[in-house]
mmCIF file of the C-alpha atoms, coordinates in Angstrom:
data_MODEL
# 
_entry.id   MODEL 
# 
loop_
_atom_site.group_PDB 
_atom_site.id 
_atom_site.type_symbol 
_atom_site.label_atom_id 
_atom_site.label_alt_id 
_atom_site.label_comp_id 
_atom_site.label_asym_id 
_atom_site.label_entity_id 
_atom_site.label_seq_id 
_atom_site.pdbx_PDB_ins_code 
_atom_site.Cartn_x 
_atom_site.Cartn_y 
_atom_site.Cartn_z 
_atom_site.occupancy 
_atom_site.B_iso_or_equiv 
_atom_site.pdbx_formal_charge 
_atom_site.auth_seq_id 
_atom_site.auth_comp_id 
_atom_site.auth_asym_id 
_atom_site.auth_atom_id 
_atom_site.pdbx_PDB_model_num 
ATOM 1   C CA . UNK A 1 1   ? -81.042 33.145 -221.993 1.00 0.00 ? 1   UNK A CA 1 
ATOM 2   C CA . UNK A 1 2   ? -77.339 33.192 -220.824 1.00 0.00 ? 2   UNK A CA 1 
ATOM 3   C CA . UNK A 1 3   ? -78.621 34.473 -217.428 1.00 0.00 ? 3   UNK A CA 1 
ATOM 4   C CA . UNK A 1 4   ? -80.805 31.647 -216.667 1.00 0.00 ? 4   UNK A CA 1 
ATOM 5   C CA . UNK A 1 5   ? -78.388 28.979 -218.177 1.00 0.00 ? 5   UNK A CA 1 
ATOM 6   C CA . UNK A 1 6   ? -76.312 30.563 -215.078 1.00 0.00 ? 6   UNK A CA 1 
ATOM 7   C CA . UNK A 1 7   ? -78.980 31.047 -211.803 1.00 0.00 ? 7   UNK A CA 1 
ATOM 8   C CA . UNK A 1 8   ? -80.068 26.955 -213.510 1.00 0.00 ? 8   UNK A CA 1 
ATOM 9   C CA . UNK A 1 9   ? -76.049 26.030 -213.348 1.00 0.00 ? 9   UNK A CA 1 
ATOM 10  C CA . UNK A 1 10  ? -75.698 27.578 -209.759 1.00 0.00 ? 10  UNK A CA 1 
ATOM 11  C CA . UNK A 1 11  ? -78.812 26.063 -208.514 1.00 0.00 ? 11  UNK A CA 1 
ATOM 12  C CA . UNK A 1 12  ? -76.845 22.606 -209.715 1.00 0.00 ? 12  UNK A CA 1 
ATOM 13  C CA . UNK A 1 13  ? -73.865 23.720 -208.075 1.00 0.00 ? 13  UNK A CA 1 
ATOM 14  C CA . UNK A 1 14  ? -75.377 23.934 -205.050 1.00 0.00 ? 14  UNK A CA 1 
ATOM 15  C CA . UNK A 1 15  ? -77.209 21.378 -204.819 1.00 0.00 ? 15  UNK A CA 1 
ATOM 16  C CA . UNK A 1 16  ? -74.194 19.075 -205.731 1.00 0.00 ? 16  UNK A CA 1 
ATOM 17  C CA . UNK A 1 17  ? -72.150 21.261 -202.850 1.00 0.00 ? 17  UNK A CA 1 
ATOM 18  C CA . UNK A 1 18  ? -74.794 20.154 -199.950 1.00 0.00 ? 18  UNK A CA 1 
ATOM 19  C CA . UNK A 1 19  ? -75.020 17.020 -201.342 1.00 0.00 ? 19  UNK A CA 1 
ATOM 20  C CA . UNK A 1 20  ? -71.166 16.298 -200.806 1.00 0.00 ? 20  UNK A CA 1 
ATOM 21  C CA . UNK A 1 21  ? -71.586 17.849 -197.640 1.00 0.00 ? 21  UNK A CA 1 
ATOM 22  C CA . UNK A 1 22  ? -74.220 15.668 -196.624 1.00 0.00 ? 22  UNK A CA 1 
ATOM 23  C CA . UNK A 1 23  ? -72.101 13.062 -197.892 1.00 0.00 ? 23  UNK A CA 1 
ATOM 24  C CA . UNK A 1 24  ? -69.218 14.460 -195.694 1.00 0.00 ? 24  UNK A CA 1 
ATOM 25  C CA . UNK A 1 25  ? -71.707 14.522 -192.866 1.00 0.00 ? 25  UNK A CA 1 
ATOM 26  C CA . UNK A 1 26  ? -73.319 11.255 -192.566 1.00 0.00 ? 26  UNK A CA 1 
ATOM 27  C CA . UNK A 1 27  ? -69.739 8.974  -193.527 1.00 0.00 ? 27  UNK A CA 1 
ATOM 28  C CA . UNK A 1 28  ? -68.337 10.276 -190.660 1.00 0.00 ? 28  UNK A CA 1 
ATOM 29  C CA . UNK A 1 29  ? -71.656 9.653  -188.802 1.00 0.00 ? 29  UNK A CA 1 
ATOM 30  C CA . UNK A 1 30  ? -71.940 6.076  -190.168 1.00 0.00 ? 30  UNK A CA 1 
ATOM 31  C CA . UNK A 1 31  ? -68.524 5.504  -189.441 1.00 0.00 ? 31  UNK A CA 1 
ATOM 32  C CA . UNK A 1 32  ? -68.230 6.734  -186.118 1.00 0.00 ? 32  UNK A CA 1 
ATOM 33  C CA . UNK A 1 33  ? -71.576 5.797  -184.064 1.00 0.00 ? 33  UNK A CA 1 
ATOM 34  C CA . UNK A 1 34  ? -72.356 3.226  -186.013 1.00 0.00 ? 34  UNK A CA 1 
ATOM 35  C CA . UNK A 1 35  ? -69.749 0.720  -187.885 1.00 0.00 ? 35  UNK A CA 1 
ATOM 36  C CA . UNK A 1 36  ? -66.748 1.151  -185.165 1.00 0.00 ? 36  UNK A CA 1 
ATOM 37  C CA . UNK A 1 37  ? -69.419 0.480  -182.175 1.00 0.00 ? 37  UNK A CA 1 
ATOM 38  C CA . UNK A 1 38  ? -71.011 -2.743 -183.900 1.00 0.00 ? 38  UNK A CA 1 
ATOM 39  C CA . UNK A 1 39  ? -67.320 -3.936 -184.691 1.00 0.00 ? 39  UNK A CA 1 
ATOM 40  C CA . UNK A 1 40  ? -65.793 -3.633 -181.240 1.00 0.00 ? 40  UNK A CA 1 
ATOM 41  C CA . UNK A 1 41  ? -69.514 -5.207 -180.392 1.00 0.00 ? 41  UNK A CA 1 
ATOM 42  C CA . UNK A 1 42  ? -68.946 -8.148 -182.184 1.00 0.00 ? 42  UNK A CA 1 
ATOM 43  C CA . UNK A 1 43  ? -65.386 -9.133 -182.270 1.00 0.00 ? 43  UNK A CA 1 
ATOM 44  C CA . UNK A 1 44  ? -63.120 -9.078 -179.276 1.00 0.00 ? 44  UNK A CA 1 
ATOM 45  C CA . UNK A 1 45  ? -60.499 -5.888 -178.904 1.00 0.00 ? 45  UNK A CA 1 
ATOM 46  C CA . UNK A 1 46  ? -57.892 -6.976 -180.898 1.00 0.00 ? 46  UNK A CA 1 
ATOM 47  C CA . UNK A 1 47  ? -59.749 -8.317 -184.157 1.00 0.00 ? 47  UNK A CA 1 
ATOM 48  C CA . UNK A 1 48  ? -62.125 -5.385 -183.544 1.00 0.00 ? 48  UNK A CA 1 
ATOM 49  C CA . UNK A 1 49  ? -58.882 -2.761 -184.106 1.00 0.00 ? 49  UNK A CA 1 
ATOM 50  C CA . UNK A 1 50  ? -57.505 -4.982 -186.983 1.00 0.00 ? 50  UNK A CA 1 
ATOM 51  C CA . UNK A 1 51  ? -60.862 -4.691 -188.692 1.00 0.00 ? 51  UNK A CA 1 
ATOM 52  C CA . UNK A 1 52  ? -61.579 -1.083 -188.209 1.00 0.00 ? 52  UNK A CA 1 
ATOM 53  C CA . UNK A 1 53  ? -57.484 -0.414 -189.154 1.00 0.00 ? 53  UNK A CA 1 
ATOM 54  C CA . UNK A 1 54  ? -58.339 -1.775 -192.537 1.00 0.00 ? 54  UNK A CA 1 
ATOM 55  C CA . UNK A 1 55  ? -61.159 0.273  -192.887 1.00 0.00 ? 55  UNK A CA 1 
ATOM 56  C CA . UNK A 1 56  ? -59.611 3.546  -191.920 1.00 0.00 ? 56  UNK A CA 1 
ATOM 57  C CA . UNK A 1 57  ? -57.520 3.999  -195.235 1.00 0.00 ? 57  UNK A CA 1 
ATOM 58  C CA . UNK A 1 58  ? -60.563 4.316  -197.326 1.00 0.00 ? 58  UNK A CA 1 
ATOM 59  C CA . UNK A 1 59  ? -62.300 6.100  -194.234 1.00 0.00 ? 59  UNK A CA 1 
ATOM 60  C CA . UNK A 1 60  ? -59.530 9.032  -194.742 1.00 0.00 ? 60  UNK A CA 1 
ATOM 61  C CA . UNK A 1 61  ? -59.352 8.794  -198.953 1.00 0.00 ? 61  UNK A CA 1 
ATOM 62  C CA . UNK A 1 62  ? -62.998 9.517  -198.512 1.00 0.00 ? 62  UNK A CA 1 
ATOM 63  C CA . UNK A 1 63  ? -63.277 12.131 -196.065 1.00 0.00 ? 63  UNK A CA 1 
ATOM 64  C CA . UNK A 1 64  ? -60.194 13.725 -198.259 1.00 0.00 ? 64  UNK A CA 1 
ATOM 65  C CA . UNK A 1 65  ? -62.024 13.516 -201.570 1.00 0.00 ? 65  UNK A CA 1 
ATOM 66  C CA . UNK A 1 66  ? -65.052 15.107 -200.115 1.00 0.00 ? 66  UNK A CA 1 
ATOM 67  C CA . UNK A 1 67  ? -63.669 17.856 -198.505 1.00 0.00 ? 67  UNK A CA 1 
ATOM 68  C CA . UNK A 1 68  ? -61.639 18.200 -202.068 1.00 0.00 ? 68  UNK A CA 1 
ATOM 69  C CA . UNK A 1 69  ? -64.593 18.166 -203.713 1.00 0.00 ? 69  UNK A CA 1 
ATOM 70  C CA . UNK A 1 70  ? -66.724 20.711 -201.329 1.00 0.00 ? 70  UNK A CA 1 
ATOM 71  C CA . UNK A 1 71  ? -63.697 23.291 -202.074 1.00 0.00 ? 71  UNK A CA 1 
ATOM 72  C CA . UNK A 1 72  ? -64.036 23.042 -205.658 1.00 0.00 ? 72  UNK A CA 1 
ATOM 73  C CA . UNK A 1 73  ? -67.932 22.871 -205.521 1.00 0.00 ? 73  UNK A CA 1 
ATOM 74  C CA . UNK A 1 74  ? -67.799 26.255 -202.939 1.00 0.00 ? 74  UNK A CA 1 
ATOM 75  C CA . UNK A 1 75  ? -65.475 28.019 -205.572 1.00 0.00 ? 75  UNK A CA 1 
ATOM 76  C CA . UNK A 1 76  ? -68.068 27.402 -208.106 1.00 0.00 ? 76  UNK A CA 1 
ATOM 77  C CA . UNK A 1 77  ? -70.964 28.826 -206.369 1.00 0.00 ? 77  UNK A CA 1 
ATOM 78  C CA . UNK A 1 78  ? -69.179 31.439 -205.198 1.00 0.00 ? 78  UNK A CA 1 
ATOM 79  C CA . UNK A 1 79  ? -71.786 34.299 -206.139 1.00 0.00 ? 79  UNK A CA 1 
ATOM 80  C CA . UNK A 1 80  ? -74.334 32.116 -204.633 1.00 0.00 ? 80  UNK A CA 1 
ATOM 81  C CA . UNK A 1 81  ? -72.879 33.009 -201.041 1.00 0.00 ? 81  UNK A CA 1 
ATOM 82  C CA . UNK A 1 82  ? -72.765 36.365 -199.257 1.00 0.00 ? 82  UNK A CA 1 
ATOM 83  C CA . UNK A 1 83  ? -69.011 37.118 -198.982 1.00 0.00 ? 83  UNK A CA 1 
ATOM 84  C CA . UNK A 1 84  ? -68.642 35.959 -194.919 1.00 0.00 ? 84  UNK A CA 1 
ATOM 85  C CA . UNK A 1 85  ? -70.498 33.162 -195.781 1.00 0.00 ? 85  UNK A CA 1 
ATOM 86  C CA . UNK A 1 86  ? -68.285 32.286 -198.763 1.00 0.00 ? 86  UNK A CA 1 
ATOM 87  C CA . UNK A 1 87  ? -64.665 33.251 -196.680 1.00 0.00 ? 87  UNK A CA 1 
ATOM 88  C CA . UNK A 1 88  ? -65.916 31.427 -193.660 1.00 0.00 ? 88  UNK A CA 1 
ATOM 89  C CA . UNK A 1 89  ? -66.747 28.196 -195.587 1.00 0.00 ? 89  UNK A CA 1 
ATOM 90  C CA . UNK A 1 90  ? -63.767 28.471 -197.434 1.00 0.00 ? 90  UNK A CA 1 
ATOM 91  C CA . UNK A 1 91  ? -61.537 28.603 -194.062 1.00 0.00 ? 91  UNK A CA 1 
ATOM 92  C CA . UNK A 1 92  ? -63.329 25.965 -193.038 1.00 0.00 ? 92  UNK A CA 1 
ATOM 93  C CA . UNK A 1 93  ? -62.997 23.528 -195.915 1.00 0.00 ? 93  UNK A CA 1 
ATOM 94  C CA . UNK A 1 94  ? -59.149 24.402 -195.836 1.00 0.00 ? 94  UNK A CA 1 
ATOM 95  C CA . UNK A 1 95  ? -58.891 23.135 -192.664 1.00 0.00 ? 95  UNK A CA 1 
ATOM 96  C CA . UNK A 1 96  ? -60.781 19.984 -192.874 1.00 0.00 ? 96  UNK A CA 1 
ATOM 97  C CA . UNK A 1 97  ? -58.505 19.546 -196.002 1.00 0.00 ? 97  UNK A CA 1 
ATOM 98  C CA . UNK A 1 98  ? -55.362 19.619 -194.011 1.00 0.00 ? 98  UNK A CA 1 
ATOM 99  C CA . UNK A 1 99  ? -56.829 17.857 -190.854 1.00 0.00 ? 99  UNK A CA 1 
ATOM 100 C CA . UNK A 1 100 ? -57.677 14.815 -193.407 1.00 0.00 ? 100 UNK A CA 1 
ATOM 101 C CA . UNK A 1 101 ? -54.042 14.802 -194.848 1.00 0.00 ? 101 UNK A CA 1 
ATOM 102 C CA . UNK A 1 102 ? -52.502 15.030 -191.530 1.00 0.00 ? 102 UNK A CA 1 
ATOM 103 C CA . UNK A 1 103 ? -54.598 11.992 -190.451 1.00 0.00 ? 103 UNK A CA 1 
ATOM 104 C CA . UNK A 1 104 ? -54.460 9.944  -193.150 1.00 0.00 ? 104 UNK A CA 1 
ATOM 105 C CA . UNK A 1 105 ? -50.368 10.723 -193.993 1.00 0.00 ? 105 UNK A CA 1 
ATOM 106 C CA . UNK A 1 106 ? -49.374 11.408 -190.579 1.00 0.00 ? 106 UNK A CA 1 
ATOM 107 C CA . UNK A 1 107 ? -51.219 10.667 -187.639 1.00 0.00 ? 107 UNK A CA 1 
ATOM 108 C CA . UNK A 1 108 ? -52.728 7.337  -188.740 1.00 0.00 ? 108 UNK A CA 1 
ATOM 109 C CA . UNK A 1 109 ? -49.649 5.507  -190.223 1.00 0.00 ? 109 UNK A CA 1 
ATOM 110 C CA . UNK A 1 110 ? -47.669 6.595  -186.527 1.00 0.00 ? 110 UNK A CA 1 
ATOM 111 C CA . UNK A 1 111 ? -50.762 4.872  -184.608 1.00 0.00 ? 111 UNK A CA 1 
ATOM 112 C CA . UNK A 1 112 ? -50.628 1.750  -186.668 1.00 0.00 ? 112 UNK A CA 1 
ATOM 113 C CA . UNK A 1 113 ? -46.335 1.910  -185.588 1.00 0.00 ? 113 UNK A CA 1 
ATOM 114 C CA . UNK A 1 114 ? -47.525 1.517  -182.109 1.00 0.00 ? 114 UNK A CA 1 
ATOM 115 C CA . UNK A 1 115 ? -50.263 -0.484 -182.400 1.00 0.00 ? 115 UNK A CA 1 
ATOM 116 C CA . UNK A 1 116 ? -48.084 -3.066 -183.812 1.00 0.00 ? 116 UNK A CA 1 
ATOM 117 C CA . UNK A 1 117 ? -45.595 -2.437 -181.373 1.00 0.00 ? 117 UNK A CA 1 
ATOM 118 C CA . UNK A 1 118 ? -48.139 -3.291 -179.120 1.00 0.00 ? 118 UNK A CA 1 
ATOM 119 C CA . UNK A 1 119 ? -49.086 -6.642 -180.195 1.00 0.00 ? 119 UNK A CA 1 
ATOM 120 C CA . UNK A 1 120 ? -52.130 -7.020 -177.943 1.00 0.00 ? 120 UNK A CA 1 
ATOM 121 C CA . UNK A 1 121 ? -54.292 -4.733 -176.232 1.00 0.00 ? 121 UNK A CA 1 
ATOM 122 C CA . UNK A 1 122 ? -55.832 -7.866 -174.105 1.00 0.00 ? 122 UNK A CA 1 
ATOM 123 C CA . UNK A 1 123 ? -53.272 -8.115 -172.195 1.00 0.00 ? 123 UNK A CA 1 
ATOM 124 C CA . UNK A 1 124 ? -53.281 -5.698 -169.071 1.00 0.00 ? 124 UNK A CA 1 
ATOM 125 C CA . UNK A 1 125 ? -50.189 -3.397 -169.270 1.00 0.00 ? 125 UNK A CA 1 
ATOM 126 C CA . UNK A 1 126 ? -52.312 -0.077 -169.705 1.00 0.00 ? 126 UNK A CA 1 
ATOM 127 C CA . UNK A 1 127 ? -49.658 1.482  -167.727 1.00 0.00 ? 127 UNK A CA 1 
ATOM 128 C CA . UNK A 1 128 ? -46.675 0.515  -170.386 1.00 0.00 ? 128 UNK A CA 1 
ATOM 129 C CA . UNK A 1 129 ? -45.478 3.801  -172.133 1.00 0.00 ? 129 UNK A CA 1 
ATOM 130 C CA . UNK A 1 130 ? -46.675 2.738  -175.783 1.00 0.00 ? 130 UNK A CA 1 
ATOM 131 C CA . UNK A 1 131 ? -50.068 2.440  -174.467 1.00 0.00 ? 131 UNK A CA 1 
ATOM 132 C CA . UNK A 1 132 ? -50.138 5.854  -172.790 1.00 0.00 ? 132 UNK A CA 1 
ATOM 133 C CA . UNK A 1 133 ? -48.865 7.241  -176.329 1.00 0.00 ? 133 UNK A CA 1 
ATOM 134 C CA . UNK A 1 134 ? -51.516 4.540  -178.353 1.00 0.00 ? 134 UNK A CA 1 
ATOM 135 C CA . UNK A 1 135 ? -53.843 6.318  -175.979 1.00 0.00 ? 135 UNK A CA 1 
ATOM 136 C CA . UNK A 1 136 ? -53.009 9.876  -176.428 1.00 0.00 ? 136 UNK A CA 1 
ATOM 137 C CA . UNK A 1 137 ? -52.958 9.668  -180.600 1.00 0.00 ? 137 UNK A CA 1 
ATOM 138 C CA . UNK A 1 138 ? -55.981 7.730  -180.628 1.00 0.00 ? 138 UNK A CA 1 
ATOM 139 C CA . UNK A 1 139 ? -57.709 10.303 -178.491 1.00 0.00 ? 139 UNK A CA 1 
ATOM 140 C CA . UNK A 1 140 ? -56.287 13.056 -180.586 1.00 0.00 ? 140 UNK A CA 1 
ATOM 141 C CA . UNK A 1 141 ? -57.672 11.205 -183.915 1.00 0.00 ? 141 UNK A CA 1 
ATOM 142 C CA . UNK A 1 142 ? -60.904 10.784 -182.517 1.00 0.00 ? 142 UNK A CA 1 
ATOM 143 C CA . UNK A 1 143 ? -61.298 14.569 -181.601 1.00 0.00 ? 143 UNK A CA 1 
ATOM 144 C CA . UNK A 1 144 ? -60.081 15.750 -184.953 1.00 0.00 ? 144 UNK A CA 1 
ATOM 145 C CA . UNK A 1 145 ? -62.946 13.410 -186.403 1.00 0.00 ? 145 UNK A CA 1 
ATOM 146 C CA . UNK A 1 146 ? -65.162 15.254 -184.363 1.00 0.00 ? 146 UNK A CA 1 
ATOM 147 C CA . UNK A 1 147 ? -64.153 18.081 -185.376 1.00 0.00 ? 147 UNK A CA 1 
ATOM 148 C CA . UNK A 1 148 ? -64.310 17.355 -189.337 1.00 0.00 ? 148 UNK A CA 1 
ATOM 149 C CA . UNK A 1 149 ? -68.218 16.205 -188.131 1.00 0.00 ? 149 UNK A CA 1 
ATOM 150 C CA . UNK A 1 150 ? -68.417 19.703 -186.382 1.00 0.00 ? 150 UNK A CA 1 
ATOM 151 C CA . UNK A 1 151 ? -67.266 21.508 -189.327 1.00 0.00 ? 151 UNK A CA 1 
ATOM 152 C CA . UNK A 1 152 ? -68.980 19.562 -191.971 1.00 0.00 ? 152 UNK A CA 1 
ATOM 153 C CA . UNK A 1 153 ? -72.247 20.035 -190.190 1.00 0.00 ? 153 UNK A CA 1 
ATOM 154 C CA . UNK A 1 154 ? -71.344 24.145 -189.831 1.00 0.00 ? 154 UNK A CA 1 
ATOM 155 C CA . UNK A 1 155 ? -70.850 24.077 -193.502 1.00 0.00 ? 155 UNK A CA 1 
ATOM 156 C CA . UNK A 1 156 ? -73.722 22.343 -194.470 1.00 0.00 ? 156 UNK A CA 1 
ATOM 157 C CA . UNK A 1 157 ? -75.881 25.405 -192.311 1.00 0.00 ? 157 UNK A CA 1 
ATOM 158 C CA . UNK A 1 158 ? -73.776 28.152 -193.344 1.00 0.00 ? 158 UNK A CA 1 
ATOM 159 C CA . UNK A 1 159 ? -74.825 26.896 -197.042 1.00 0.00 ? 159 UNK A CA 1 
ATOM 160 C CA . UNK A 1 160 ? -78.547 26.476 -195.888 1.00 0.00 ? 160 UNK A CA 1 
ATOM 161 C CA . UNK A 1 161 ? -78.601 29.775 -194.726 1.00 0.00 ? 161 UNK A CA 1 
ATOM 162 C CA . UNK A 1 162 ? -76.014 32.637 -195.870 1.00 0.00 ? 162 UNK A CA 1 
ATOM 163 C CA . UNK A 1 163 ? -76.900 32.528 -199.314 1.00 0.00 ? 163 UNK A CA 1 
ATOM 164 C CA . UNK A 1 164 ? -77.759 35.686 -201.472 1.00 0.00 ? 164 UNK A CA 1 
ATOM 165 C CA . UNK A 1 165 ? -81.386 36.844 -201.270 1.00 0.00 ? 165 UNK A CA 1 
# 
């Protein structure tokens, strides 16, 4: 009886684990291709970046939680995964983990010091050294958020498909 209260309790487990990981997977999805697009759509540059710099606090809280929440959800199914399967994932999650906090603690608050240093991206100074260094952090956040897509969507198959015959 205690055996199948366990293989029903891992089968939980993992379904809750892909599910945050789907989770993982389509906010940053959402986020990225869909809200941030249909924002700078609709509003002109510099209401656009005020709206999605209001967003991107919860954005980050999310993506941190989620990734918190895979690592504890990974340690629990643990048997469930061959051992490569379980170290890779576990490497990865790690580092998603301390991508999000540099983002949201680091990276992110020094952006929002330029920006507002900045006061207008309409105006045509793209040459002006704050804008070069606007330029190079955003670019840097937006490849780390590719990157936390690339890795979610890694774990999400590594879970589909190393588990335990």
């Amino acid at each position: 009886m205690m055996r199948l209260y366990n293989v029903f309790m891992n089968k939980v487990w993992s379904f809750c684990y892909n599910l945050i990981l789907s989770l993982w997977i389509g906010g940053i999805s959402i986020f990225t291709f869909i809200v941030t697009p249909a924002v700078f759509r609709s509003f002109e540059r510099d209401m656009a970046g005020r709206i999605v710099g209001k967003l991107f606090p919860g954005y980050f809280i999310y993506n941190l939680a989620l990734s918190a929440l895979a690592l504890a959800l990974l340690i629990m199914i643990r048997s469930f995964l061959t051992s490569k399967a379980f170290k890779f994932s576990l490497v990865l999650i790690i580092c998603a983990i301390i991508i999000n906090l540099f983002v949201a603690f680091k990276l992110h608050p020094d952006i929002n010091r330029i920006k507002q240093e900045i006061h207008s991206f309409e105006t045509p100074a793209d040459d002006s050294p704050l804008r070069k260094q606007f330029g190079r952090l955003h670019a840097v956040s937006a490849t780390l958020n590719l990157l936390l897509l690339a890795d979610g969507i890694t774990l999400l198959v590594f879970s589909s498909v190393m588990k335990k015959q």
